[in-house]
Amino acid sequence: MLAACAVQPEKPEVVEIPFDPAAKGAPTHVVDSANSSARIRVYRAGAISGLGHNHIVLARDIRGEAWLGTEPAAAAFHLVLPVAAFVVDPPDLRAQAGPDFASKPSLEDVNGTRNNMLGERVLNAAQYPELEIWSERIRGSGDELTADVVVSARGQLSRVSVPVVINTSASATVAQGSFSLRQTDIGITPFSILMGAIAVRDELEIEYNLSLDIK
């Protein structure tokens, strides 16, 4: 009787991969990996967070393809981010990042952060070596759009929305944007030790720049 009266948990949203890139036909554009990246700002948290550092993670070697046309609603894209290629605290990016990143982590700090990030508790790179992103719907008009995407992280699929600004010239098409994302929204538990006294803040700040070459 008590069980019958209890509030039942809400049924989790069913998220599916929107499309199979291999079955979608030839893409109009492919990602120029050498000129594409994402920069992720990771902030410290916890009661004794002063013992840690904020960090910048550079996501590089991004692969992917896009199917672009005259109408944004008909466009689609698929991206693959190999997590082993993530670089923690490139000195040039820290130097550009402002006072929140003015501290100087030691090589031991940087290596420890990267090991924690790729370890079983966070990205679990040994079992899930890639983050994968599929567009589900693209909304808006003109150059400023919103992409509703499905993200695969740690084998879990989640939906998030990402702003996209498209810049097109005679020589290149570039997609870029910046946004905040909670790790827990894509199935990742922020790293913490000492019962949370030293931790990583759930919210990340992300900037990306994707150069797209005509296929």
Short mmCIF file of C-alpha atoms in Angstrom, two decimals:
data_model
loop_
_atom_site.label_atom_id
_atom_site.label_comp_id
_atom_site.label_asym_id
_atom_site.label_seq_id
_atom_site.Cartn_x
_atom_site.Cartn_y
_atom_site.Cartn_z
CA MET A 1 0.00 0.00 0.00
CA LEU A 2 2.79 2.41 0.87
CA ALA A 3 4.47 1.67 -2.44
CA ALA A 4 1.24 2.31 -4.29
CA CYS A 5 0.87 5.72 -2.66
CA ALA A 6 4.46 6.79 -3.22
CA VAL A 7 5.31 9.29 -5.92
CA GLN A 8 6.67 7.33 -8.85
CA PRO A 9 9.81 8.64 -10.58
CA GLU A 10 9.27 10.44 -13.83
CA LYS A 11 9.94 8.24 -16.84
CA PRO A 12 13.25 9.32 -18.38
CA GLU A 13 13.18 10.91 -21.80
CA VAL A 14 13.95 8.49 -24.58
CA VAL A 15 16.73 9.91 -26.75
CA GLU A 16 17.65 8.29 -30.04
CA ILE A 17 20.38 8.93 -32.59
CA PRO A 18 18.68 11.19 -35.18
CA PHE A 19 20.29 9.71 -38.30
CA ASP A 20 22.96 7.38 -39.61
CA PRO A 21 25.59 9.51 -41.41
CA ALA A 22 26.53 6.59 -43.63
CA ALA A 23 22.97 6.36 -44.92
CA LYS A 24 22.44 10.08 -45.41
CA GLY A 25 24.27 10.41 -48.70
CA ALA A 26 27.32 12.42 -49.64
CA PRO A 27 27.85 15.46 -47.39
CA THR A 28 28.21 18.91 -48.89
CA HIS A 29 31.02 19.83 -46.46
CA VAL A 30 33.57 18.12 -44.22
CA VAL A 31 35.26 19.49 -41.11
CA ASP A 32 38.77 20.82 -41.66
CA SER A 33 40.29 19.22 -38.56
CA ALA A 34 43.49 21.24 -38.72
CA ASN A 35 41.56 24.52 -38.46
CA SER A 36 38.75 23.49 -36.11
CA SER A 37 38.66 23.30 -32.32
CA ALA A 38 36.62 23.81 -29.18
CA ARG A 39 37.84 25.52 -26.03
CA ILE A 40 36.30 24.42 -22.74
CA ARG A 41 36.68 26.48 -19.58
CA VAL A 42 36.52 24.34 -16.46
CA TYR A 43 36.09 26.05 -13.08
CA ARG A 44 36.99 24.88 -9.60
CA ALA A 45 34.43 24.51 -6.83
CA GLY A 46 34.19 23.23 -3.26
CA ALA A 47 34.95 24.50 0.23
CA ILE A 48 38.72 24.52 -0.31
CA SER A 49 38.69 25.22 -4.04
CA GLY A 50 41.52 27.71 -3.55
CA LEU A 51 43.89 24.75 -3.48
CA GLY A 52 43.03 23.98 -7.10
CA HIS A 53 43.05 25.78 -10.43
CA ASN A 54 40.64 26.69 -13.18
CA HIS A 55 41.57 24.91 -16.40
CA ILE A 56 41.17 25.30 -20.15
CA VAL A 57 40.69 22.17 -22.26
CA LEU A 58 41.36 22.32 -25.98
CA ALA A 59 39.39 19.82 -28.07
CA ARG A 60 41.20 19.23 -31.35
CA ASP A 61 41.31 16.66 -34.18
CA ILE A 62 37.54 17.11 -34.57
CA ARG A 63 36.11 15.10 -37.46
CA GLY A 64 32.72 15.41 -39.09
CA GLU A 65 30.53 16.26 -42.01
CA ALA A 66 27.66 18.58 -42.80
CA TRP A 67 24.76 18.60 -45.21
CA LEU A 68 24.03 22.25 -45.94
CA GLY A 69 21.47 23.78 -48.26
CA THR A 70 19.52 26.95 -48.77
CA GLU A 71 17.20 26.34 -45.79
CA PRO A 72 18.64 25.85 -42.27
CA ALA A 73 15.79 23.52 -41.31
CA ALA A 74 16.96 21.03 -43.95
CA ALA A 75 20.61 21.13 -42.84
CA ALA A 76 22.32 18.51 -40.70
CA PHE A 77 25.73 17.76 -39.24
CA HIS A 78 27.61 15.01 -37.43
CA LEU A 79 30.76 15.54 -35.33
CA VAL A 80 33.24 13.22 -33.63
CA LEU A 81 35.58 14.44 -30.87
CA PRO A 82 38.35 11.99 -29.84
CA VAL A 83 38.80 12.58 -26.13
CA ALA A 84 42.42 11.36 -26.12
CA ALA A 85 43.22 14.43 -28.23
CA PHE A 86 41.98 16.82 -25.51
CA VAL A 87 44.81 19.08 -24.30
CA VAL A 88 44.72 20.57 -20.80
CA ASP A 89 45.98 24.12 -20.26
CA PRO A 90 47.85 25.00 -23.45
CA PRO A 91 49.99 27.97 -22.29
CA ASP A 92 48.88 30.27 -25.11
CA LEU A 93 45.19 29.75 -24.31
CA ARG A 94 45.72 30.34 -20.58
CA ALA A 95 47.59 33.55 -21.38
CA GLN A 96 44.60 34.81 -23.40
CA ALA A 97 41.92 33.73 -20.95
CA GLY A 98 41.99 36.54 -18.40
CA PRO A 99 42.34 36.78 -14.62
CA ASP A 100 40.39 33.61 -13.83
CA PHE A 101 43.25 31.68 -15.43
CA ALA A 102 46.19 33.77 -14.19
CA SER A 103 47.50 31.03 -11.88
CA LYS A 104 50.23 28.73 -13.19
CA PRO A 105 49.43 25.04 -12.73
CA SER A 106 52.47 22.81 -12.46
CA LEU A 107 53.10 20.03 -14.97
CA GLU A 108 51.96 17.63 -12.25
CA ASP A 109 48.71 19.59 -11.87
CA VAL A 110 48.09 19.52 -15.63
CA ASN A 111 48.83 15.81 -15.98
CA GLY A 112 46.70 14.99 -12.95
CA THR A 113 43.77 17.01 -14.32
CA ARG A 114 44.00 15.27 -17.68
CA ASN A 115 44.19 11.82 -16.07
CA ASN A 116 41.15 12.61 -13.92
CA MET A 117 39.23 13.93 -16.95
CA LEU A 118 39.93 10.85 -19.06
CA GLY A 119 39.54 8.43 -16.17
CA GLU A 120 36.70 6.08 -15.41
CA ARG A 121 34.89 8.53 -13.12
CA VAL A 122 34.51 11.27 -15.75
CA LEU A 123 34.87 10.61 -19.51
CA ASN A 124 35.99 6.99 -19.16
CA ALA A 125 38.09 7.28 -22.30
CA ALA A 126 39.21 3.65 -22.18
CA GLN A 127 35.64 2.47 -22.78
CA TYR A 128 34.24 5.52 -24.61
CA PRO A 129 37.08 7.06 -26.66
CA GLU A 130 34.87 9.54 -28.54
CA LEU A 131 32.21 12.14 -27.94
CA GLU A 132 29.75 12.16 -30.79
CA ILE A 133 27.23 14.84 -31.80
CA TRP A 134 24.34 14.66 -34.27
CA SER A 135 22.06 17.54 -35.19
CA GLU A 136 18.41 16.78 -34.61
CA ARG A 137 16.85 20.09 -35.66
CA ILE A 138 18.19 23.48 -36.71
CA ARG A 139 16.05 26.50 -35.89
CA GLY A 140 16.19 30.15 -36.85
CA SER A 141 17.03 32.10 -39.94
CA GLY A 142 19.93 33.99 -41.42
CA ASP A 143 23.39 33.49 -39.98
CA GLU A 144 22.37 33.08 -36.31
CA LEU A 145 20.78 29.70 -35.63
CA THR A 146 20.07 27.26 -32.82
CA ALA A 147 20.92 23.59 -33.23
CA ASP A 148 19.11 21.02 -31.13
CA VAL A 149 21.63 18.20 -30.94
CA VAL A 150 22.01 14.71 -29.53
CA VAL A 151 25.27 14.11 -27.66
CA SER A 152 26.76 10.72 -26.91
CA ALA A 153 29.04 10.82 -23.84
CA ARG A 154 30.01 7.77 -21.78
CA GLY A 155 27.58 5.73 -23.89
CA GLN A 156 24.60 7.89 -22.85
CA LEU A 157 22.54 9.95 -25.28
CA SER A 158 21.34 13.42 -24.22
CA ARG A 159 19.69 16.41 -25.89
CA VAL A 160 21.07 19.93 -25.65
CA SER A 161 20.66 23.15 -27.65
CA VAL A 162 23.64 25.03 -29.06
CA PRO A 163 23.83 28.49 -30.70
CA VAL A 164 25.43 28.50 -34.15
CA VAL A 165 26.70 31.47 -36.14
CA ILE A 166 27.51 30.73 -39.77
CA ASN A 167 30.04 32.89 -41.61
CA THR A 168 30.34 32.18 -45.32
CA SER A 169 32.85 33.68 -47.73
CA ALA A 170 34.12 32.78 -51.16
CA SER A 171 36.91 30.72 -49.59
CA ALA A 172 35.39 29.17 -46.46
CA THR A 173 32.35 28.36 -44.37
CA VAL A 174 32.85 28.67 -40.62
CA ALA A 175 30.43 27.64 -37.86
CA GLN A 176 31.13 29.11 -34.44
CA GLY A 177 29.48 29.89 -31.15
CA SER A 178 29.78 30.02 -27.37
CA PHE A 179 27.51 28.62 -24.69
CA SER A 180 27.33 27.16 -21.18
CA LEU A 181 26.73 23.47 -20.57
CA ARG A 182 26.25 21.49 -17.39
CA GLN A 183 28.19 18.26 -17.36
CA THR A 184 25.28 16.49 -15.70
CA ASP A 185 23.08 17.39 -18.69
CA ILE A 186 25.11 14.97 -20.82
CA GLY A 187 25.54 12.23 -18.23
CA ILE A 188 28.91 13.26 -16.80
CA THR A 189 29.46 13.55 -13.05
CA PRO A 190 31.84 16.42 -12.24
CA PHE A 191 35.06 15.27 -10.65
CA SER A 192 35.42 15.78 -6.90
CA ILE A 193 37.55 14.56 -4.01
CA LEU A 194 37.50 14.88 -0.22
CA MET A 195 33.70 14.62 -0.14
CA GLY A 196 33.37 17.57 -2.52
CA ALA A 197 35.76 19.91 -0.71
CA ILE A 198 37.75 20.12 -3.94
CA ALA A 199 35.62 19.73 -7.03
CA VAL A 200 34.95 20.79 -10.59
CA ARG A 201 31.97 23.08 -11.13
CA ASP A 202 29.14 21.43 -13.04
CA GLU A 203 28.79 24.27 -15.54
CA LEU A 204 31.33 24.54 -18.34
CA GLU A 205 31.86 27.44 -20.73
CA ILE A 206 32.47 26.33 -24.30
CA GLU A 207 33.59 28.19 -27.43
CA TYR A 208 33.95 26.41 -30.74
CA ASN A 209 35.12 27.22 -34.23
CA LEU A 210 34.55 24.73 -37.05
CA SER A 211 35.99 25.30 -40.50
CA LEU A 212 34.00 23.48 -43.18
CA ASP A 213 35.47 22.54 -46.54
CA ILE A 214 33.28 21.87 -49.56
CA LYS A 215 33.27 18.15 -50.22
#
